[in-house]
mmCIF file of C-alpha atoms in Angstrom:
data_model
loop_
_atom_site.group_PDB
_atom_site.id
_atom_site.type_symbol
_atom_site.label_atom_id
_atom_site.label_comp_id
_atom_site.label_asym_id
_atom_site.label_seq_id
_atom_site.Cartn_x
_atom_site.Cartn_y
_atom_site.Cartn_z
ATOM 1 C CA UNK Y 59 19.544 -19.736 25.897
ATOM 2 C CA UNK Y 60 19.903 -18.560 22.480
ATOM 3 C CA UNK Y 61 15.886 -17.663 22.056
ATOM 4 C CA UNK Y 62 16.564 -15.410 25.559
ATOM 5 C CA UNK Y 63 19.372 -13.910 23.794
ATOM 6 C CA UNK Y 64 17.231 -13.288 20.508
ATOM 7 C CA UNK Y 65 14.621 -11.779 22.788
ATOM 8 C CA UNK Y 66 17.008 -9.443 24.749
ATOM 9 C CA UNK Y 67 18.651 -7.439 21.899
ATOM 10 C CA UNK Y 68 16.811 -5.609 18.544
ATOM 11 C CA UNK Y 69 17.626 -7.367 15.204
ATOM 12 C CA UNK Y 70 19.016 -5.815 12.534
ATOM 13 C CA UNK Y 71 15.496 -4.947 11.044
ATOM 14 C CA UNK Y 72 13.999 -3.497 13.759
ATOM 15 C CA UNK Y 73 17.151 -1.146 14.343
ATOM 16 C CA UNK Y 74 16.718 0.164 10.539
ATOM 17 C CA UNK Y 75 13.049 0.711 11.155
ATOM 18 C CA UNK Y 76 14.473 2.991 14.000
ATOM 19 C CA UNK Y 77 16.913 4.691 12.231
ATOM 20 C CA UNK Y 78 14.294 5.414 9.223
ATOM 21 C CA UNK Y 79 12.175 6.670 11.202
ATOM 22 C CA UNK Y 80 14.157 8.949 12.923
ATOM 23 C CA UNK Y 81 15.470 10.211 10.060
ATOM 24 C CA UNK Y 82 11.662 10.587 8.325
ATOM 25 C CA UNK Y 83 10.828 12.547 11.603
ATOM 26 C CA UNK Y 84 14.095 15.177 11.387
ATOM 27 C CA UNK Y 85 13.500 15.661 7.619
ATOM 28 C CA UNK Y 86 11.785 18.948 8.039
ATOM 29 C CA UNK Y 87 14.437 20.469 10.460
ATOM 30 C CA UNK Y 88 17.276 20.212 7.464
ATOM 31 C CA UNK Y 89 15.255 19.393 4.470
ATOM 32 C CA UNK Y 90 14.351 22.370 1.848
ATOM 33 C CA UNK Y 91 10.563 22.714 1.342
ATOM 34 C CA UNK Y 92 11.201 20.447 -2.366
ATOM 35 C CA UNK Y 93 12.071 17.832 -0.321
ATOM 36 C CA UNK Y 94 9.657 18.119 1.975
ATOM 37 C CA UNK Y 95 6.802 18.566 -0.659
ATOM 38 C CA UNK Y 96 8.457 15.126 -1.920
ATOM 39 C CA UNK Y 97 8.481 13.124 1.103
ATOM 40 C CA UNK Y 98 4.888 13.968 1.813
ATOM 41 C CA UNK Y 99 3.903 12.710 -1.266
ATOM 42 C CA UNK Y 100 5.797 9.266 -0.565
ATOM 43 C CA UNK Y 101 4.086 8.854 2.312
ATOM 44 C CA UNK Y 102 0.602 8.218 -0.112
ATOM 45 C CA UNK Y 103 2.955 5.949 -1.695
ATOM 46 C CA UNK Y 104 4.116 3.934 0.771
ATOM 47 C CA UNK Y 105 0.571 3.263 2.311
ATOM 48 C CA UNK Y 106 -0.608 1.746 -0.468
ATOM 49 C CA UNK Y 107 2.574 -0.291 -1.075
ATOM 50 C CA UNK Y 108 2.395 -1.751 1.964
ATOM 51 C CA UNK Y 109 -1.789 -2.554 2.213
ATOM 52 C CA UNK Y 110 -1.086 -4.274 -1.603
ATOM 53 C CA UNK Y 111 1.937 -5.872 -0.270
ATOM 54 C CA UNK Y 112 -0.714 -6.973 2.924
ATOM 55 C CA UNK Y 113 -3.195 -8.362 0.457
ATOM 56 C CA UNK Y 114 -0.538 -10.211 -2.813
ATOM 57 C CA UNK Y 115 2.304 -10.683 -0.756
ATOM 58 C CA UNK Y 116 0.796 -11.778 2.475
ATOM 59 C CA UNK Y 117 -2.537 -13.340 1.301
ATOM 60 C CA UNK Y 118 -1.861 -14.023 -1.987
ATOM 61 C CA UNK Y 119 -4.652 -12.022 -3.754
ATOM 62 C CA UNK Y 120 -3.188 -10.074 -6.805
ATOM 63 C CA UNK Y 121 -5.199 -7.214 -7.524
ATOM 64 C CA UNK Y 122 -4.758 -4.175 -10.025
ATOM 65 C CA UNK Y 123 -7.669 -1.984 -8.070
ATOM 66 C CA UNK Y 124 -5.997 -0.451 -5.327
ATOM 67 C CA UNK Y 125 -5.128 3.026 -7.079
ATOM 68 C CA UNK Y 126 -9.167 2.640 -7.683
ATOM 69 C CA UNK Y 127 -10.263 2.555 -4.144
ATOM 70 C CA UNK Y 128 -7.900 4.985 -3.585
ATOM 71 C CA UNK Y 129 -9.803 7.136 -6.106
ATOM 72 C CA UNK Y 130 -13.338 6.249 -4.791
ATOM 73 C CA UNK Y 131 -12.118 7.251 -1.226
ATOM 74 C CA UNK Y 132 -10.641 10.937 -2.913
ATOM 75 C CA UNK Y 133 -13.769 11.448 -4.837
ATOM 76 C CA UNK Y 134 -16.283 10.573 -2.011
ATOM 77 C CA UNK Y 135 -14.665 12.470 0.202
ATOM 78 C CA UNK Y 136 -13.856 15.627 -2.285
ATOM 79 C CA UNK Y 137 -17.741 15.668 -3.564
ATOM 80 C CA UNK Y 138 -18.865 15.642 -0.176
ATOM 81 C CA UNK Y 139 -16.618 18.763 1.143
ATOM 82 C CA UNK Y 140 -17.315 20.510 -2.037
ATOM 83 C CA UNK Y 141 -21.095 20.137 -1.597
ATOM 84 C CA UNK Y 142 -21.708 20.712 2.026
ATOM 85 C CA UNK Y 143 -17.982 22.509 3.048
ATOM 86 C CA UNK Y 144 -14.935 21.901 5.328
ATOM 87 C CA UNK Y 145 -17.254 21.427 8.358
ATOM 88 C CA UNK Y 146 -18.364 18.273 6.956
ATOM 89 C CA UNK Y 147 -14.830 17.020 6.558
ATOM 90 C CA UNK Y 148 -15.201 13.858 9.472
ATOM 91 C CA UNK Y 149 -18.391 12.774 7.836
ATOM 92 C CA UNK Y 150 -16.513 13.287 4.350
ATOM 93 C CA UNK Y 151 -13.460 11.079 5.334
ATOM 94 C CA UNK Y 152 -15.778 8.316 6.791
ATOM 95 C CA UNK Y 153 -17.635 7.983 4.353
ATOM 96 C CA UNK Y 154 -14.781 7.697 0.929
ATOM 97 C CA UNK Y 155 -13.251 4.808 3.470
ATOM 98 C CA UNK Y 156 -16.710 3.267 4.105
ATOM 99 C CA UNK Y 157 -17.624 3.490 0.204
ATOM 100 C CA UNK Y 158 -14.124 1.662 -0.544
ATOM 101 C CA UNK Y 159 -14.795 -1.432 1.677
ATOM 102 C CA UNK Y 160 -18.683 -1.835 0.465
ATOM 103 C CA UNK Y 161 -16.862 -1.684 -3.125
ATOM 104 C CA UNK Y 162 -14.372 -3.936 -2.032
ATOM 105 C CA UNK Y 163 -16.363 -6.526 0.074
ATOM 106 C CA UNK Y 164 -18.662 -6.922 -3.016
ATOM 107 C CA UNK Y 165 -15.940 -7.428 -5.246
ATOM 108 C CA UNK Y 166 -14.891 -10.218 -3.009
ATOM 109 C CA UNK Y 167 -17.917 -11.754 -3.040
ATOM 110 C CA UNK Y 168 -18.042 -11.538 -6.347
ATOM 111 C CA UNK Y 169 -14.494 -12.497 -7.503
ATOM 112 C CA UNK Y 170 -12.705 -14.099 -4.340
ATOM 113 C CA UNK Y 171 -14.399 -17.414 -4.419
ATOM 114 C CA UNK Y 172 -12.792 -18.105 -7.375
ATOM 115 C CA UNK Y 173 -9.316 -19.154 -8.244
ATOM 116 C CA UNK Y 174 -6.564 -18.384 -10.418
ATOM 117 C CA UNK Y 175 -6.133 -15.142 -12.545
ATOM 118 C CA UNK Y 176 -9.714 -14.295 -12.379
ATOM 119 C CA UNK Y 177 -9.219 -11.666 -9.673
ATOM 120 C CA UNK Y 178 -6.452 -9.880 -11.343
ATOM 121 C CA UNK Y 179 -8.651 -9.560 -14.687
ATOM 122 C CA UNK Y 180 -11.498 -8.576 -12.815
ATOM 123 C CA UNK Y 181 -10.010 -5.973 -10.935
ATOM 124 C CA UNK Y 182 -8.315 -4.506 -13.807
ATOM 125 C CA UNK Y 183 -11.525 -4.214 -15.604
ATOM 126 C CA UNK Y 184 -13.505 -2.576 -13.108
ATOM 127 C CA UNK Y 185 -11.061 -0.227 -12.385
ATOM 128 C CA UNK Y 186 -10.530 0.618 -15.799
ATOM 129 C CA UNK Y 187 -14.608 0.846 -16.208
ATOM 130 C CA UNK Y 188 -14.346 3.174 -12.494
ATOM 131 C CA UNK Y 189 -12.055 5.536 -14.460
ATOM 132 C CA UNK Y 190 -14.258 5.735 -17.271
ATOM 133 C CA UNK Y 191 -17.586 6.823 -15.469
ATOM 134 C CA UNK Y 192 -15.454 9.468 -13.656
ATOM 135 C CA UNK Y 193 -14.324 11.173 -17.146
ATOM 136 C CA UNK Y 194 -17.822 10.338 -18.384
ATOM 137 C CA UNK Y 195 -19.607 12.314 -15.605
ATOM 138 C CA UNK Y 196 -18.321 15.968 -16.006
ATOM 139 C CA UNK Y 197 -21.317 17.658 -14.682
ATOM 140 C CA UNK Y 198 -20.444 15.791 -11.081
ATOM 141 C CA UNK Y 199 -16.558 15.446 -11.488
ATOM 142 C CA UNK Y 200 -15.351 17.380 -14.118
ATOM 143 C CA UNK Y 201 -13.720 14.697 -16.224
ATOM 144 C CA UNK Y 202 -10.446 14.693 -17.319
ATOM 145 C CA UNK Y 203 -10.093 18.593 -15.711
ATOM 146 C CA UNK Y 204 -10.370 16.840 -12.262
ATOM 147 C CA UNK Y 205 -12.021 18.374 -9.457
ATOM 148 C CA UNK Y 206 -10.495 21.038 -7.439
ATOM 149 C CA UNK Y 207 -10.090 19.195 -3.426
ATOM 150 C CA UNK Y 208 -9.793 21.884 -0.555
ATOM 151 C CA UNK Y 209 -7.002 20.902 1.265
ATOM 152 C CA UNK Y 210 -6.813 19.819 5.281
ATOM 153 C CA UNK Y 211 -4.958 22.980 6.410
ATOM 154 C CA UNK Y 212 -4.522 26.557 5.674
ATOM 155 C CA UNK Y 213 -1.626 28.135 4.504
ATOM 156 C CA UNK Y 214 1.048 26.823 2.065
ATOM 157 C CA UNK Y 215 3.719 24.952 3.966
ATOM 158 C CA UNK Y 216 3.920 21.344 3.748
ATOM 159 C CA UNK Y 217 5.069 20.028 6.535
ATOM 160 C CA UNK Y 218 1.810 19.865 8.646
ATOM 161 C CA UNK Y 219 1.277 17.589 5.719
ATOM 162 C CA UNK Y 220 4.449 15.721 5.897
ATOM 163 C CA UNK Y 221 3.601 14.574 9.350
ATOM 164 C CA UNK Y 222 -0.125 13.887 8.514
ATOM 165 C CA UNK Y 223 1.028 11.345 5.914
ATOM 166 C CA UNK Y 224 3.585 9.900 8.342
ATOM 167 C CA UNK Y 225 1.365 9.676 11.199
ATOM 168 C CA UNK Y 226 -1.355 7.839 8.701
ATOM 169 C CA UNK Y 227 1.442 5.337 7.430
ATOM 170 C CA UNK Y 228 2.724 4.887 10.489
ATOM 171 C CA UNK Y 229 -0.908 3.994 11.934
ATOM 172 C CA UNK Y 230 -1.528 1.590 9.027
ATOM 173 C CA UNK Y 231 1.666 -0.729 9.881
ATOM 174 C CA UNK Y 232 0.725 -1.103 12.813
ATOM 175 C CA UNK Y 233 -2.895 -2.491 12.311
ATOM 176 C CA UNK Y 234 -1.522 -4.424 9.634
ATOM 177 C CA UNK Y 235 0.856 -5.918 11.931
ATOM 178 C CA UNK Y 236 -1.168 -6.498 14.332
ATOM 179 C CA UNK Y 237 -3.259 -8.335 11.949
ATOM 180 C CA UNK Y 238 -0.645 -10.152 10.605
ATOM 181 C CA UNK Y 239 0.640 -11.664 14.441
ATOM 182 C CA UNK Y 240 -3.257 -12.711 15.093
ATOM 183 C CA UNK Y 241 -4.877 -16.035 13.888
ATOM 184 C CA UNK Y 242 -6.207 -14.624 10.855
ATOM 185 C CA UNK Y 243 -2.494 -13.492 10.191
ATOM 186 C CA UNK Y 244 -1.903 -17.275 10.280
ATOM 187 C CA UNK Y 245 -4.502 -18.201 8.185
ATOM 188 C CA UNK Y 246 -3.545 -15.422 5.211
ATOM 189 C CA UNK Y 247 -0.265 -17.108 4.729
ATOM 190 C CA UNK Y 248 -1.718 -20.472 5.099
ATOM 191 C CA UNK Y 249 -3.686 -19.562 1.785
ATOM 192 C CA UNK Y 250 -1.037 -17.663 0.351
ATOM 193 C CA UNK Y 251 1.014 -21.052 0.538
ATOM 194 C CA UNK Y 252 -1.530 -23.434 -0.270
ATOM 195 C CA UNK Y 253 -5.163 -22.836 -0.206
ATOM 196 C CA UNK Y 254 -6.429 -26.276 -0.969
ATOM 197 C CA UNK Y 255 -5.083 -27.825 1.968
ATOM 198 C CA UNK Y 256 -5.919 -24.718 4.411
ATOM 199 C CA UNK Y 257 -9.893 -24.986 2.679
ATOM 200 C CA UNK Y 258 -9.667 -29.108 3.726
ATOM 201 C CA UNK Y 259 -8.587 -28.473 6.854
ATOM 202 C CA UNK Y 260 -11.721 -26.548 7.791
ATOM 203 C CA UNK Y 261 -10.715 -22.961 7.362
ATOM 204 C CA UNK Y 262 -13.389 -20.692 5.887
ATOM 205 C CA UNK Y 263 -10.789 -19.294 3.047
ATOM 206 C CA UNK Y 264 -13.233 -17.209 1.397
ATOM 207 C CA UNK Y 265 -14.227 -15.289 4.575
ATOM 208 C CA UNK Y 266 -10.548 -14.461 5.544
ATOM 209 C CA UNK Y 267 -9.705 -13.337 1.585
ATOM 210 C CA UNK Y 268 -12.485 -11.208 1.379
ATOM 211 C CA UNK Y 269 -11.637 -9.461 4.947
ATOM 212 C CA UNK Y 270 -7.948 -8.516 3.633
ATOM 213 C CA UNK Y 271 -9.650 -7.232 0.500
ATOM 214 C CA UNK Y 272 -11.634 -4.930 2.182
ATOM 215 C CA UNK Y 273 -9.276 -4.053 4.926
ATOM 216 C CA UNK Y 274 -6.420 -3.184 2.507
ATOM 217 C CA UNK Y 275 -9.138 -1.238 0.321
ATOM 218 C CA UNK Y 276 -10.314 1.007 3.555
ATOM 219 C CA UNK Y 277 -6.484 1.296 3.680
ATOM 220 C CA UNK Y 278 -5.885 2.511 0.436
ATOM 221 C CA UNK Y 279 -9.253 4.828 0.431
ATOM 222 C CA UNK Y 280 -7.406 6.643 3.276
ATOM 223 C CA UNK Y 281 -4.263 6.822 1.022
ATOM 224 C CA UNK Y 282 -6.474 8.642 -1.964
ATOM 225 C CA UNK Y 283 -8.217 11.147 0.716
ATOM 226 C CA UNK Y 284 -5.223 12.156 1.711
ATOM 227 C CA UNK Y 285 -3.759 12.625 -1.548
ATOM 228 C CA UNK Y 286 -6.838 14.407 -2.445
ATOM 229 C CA UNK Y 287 -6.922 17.286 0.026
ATOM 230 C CA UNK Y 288 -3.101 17.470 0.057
ATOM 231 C CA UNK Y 289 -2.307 18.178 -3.568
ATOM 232 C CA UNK Y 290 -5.598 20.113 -3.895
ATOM 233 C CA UNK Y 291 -7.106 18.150 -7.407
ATOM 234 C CA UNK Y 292 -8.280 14.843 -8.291
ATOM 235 C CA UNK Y 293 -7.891 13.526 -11.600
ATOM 236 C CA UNK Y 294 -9.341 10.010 -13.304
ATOM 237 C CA UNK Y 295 -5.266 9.394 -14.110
ATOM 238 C CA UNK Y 296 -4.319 8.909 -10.672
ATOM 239 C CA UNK Y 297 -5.319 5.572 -11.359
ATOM 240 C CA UNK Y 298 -4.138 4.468 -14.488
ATOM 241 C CA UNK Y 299 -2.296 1.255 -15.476
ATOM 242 C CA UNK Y 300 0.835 2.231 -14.954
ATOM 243 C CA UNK Y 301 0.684 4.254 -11.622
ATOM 244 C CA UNK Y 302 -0.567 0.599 -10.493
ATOM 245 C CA UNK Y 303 2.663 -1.033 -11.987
ATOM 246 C CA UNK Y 304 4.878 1.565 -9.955
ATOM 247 C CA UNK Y 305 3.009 0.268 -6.807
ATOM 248 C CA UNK Y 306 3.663 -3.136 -7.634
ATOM 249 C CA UNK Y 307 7.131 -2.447 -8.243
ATOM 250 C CA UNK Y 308 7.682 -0.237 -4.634
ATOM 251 C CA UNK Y 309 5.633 -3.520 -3.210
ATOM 252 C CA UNK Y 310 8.945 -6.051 -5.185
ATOM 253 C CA UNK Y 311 11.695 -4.146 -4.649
ATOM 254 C CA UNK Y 312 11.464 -3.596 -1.152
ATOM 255 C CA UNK Y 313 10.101 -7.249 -0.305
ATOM 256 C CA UNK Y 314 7.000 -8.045 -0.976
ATOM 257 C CA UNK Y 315 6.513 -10.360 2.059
ATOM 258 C CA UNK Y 316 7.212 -7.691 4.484
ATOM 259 C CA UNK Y 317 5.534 -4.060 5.126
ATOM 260 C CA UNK Y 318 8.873 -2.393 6.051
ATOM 261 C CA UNK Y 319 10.024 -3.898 2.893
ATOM 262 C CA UNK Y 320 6.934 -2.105 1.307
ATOM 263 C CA UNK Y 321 7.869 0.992 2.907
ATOM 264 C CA UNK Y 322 11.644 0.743 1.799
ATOM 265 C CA UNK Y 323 10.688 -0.251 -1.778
ATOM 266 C CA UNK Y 324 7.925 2.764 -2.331
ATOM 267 C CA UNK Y 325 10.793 5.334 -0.885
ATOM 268 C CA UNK Y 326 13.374 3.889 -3.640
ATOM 269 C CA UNK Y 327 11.341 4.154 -6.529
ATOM 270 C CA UNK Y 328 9.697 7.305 -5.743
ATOM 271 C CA UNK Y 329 13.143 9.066 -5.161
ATOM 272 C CA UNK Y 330 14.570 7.314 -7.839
ATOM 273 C CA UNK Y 331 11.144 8.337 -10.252
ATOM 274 C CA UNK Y 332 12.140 12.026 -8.837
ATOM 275 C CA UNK Y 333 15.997 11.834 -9.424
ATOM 276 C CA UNK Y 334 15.336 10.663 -13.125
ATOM 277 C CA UNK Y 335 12.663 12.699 -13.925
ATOM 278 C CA UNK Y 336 14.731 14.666 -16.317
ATOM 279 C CA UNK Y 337 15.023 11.209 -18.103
ATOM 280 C CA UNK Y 338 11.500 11.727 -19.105
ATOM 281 C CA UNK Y 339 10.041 7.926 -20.271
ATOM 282 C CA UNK Y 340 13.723 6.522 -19.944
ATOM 283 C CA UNK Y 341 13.352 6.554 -16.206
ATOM 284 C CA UNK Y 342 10.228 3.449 -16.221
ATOM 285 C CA UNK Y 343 13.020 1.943 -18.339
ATOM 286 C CA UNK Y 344 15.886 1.925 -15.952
ATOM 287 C CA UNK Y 345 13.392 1.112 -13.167
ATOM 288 C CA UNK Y 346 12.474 -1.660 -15.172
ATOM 289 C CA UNK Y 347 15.850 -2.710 -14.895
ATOM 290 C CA UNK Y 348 16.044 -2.061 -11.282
ATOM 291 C CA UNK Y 349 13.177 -4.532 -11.025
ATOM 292 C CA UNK Y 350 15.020 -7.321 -12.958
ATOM 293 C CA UNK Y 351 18.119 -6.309 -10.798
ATOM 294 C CA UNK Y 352 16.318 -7.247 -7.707
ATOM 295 C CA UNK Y 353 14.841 -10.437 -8.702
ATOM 296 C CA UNK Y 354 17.892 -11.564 -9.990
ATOM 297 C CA UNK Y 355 19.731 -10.889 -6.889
ATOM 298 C CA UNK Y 356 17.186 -10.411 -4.068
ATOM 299 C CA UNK Y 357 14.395 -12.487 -4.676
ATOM 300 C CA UNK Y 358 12.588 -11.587 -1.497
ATOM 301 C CA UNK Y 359 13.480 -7.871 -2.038
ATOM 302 C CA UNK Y 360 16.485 -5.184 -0.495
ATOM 303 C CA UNK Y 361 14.599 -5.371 2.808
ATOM 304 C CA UNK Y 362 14.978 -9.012 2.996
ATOM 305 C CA UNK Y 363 19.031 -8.231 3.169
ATOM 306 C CA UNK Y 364 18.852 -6.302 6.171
ATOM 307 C CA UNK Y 365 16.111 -9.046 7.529
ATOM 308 C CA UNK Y 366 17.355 -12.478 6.610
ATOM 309 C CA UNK Y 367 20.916 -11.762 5.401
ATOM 310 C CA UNK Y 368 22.317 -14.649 3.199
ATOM 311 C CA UNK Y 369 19.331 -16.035 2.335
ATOM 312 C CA UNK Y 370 17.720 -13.737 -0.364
ATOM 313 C CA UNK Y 371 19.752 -15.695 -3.457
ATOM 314 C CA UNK Y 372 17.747 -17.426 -6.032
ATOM 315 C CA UNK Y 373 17.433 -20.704 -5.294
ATOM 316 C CA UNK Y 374 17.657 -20.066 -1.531
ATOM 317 C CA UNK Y 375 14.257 -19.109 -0.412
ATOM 318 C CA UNK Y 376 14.306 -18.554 3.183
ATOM 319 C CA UNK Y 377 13.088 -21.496 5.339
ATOM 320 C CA UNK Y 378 10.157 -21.358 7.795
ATOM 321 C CA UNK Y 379 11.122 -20.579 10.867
ATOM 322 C CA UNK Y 380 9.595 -22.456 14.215
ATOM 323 C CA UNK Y 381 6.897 -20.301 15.450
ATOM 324 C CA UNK Y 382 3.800 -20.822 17.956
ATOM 325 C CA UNK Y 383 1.449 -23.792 16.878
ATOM 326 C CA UNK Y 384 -1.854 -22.897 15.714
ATOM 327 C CA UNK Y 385 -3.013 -23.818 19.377
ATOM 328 C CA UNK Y 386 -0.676 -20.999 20.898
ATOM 329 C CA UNK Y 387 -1.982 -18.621 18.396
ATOM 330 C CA UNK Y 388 -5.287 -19.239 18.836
ATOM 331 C CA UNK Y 389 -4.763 -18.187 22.531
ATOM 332 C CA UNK Y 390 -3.468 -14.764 21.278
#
């Protein structure tokens, strides 16, 4: 009786996911164009918060890249419109996603058999090495100067941007979750908790890390192509070190074992980045300390409050709750 009555009504996280996204949807009927400009910029945020939070928080795989196949998928796509023009934009936007997950399926094979920090050392290499060829090469992408992107739509309003991005993040949490309720959803977590056991008990581990690599990096190449023909330039800095920390931090704060969370987190920080902005370097400071505030008192995140009430303390990580056996999944 009380799974029926589960069933029957909406949690409290599903109702917030709701109410944000009504909200997101109306913010163009009563929001200035600033605002607008701003919240079409969050939405490149919050797709790559919540593909990283898909690949560390779900699967377990930390990785500094993602700003880098973001970059690959802005500069593919950019080169290829510049070259050939806005009637090659479809083959353009395949190919920066395609060029992304080659990258990041031989990274994987590469890096992912291995254990421990090797794949967070690795991937801040390369991408540091990525950034360096693209200021290197000036005569094909005009270095630090950045190349100049055309942009999807004529004219100089936002908004058709604003729902663009939405549309695109919305699109990506859904595939995610719909990856995440499927056996290979199951498996993921299964390494993310222990991969030892999940390897002896006849699970290809390897395989199913080096899929989420490459899905979250398509993911994130769709994030930089959008970026790239919305604000109109492409610059080498759009991945360095610290844009990469602000991800990570979007990908904490809101719950880094949940893509709403992801969502929630990128749309603090980002307003909160905005809001402080005329604290010039003070504001990384006091999100810094937003970051320690939310460990300390949310372990699993501010989403995880609205989710699992109660159970977000230190100390009190939340208990698994009784799901479908592997053999019911497997029928999924």
């Amino acid at each position: 009786m009380t799974v029926t009555a589960r069933h029957q009504g909406l949690s409290p996280s599903a109702i917030t996911q709701a109410i944000l996204l009504l909200v997101a949807l109306t913010v163009p009927l009563w929001g200035g164009a600033y605002w607008i400009h701003v919240g079409a910029l969050l939405w490149y945020y919050a797709i790559l918060a919540a593909s990283w939070t898909l690949l560390a928080g779900f699967a377990g795989q930390f990785s500094f890249a993602h700003l880098m196949f973001a970059a690959l998928g802005g500069y593919a796509s950019a080169l290829i419109v510049l070259h050939l023009g806005m009637a090659w934009l479809p083959l353009a936007i395949v190919a920066g996603v395609v060029l992304a997950m080659v990258i990041g399926a031989l990274i994987g094979f590469m890096v992912l058999r291995l254990s421990g920090p090797y794949l967070a050392l690795f991937t801040l290499a390369i991408s540091e090495v990525v950034r360096m060829i693209l200021i290197a090469e000036e005569s094909v992408t005009r270095g630090s100067l950045g190349l100049q992107v055309p942009r999807f739509f004529k004219g100089d309003s936002d908004i058709p941007y604003y729902y663009l991005g939405l549309g695109l993040l919305v699109a990506a949490l859904v595939l995610m979750g719909y990856l995440l309720r499927t056996r290979t959803g199951l498996f993921l977590r299964a390494i993310r908790e222990d991969e030892g056991a999940t390897q002896a008990s006849g699970v290809n581990t390897t395989r199913y890390k080096i899929l989420v690599f490459v899905i979250t990096s398509g993911i994130a190449a769709v994030a930089g192509i959008y970026y790239a023909h919305f604000i109109g330039i492409l610059t080498p800095n759009m991945m360095i070190l610290p844009e990469m920390g602000i991800i990570i931090a979007m990908s904490v704060i809101g719950g880094i074992e949940s893509l709403p969370g992801a969502v929630v987190g990128a749309a603090i920080v980002y307003l909160l980045s905005e809001l402080l902005r005329d604290y010039g370097e003070m504001r990384f400071v006091l999100l810094g300390l937003a970051l320690i505030l939310v460990q300390r008192f949310a372990r699993n995140g501010l989403f995880s409050l609205v989710e699992r009430p109660g159970k977000s303390r230190p100390g009190k990580r939340p208990q698994a709750q009784p799901g479908p056996t592997p053999e019911k999944s497997h029928a999924n």
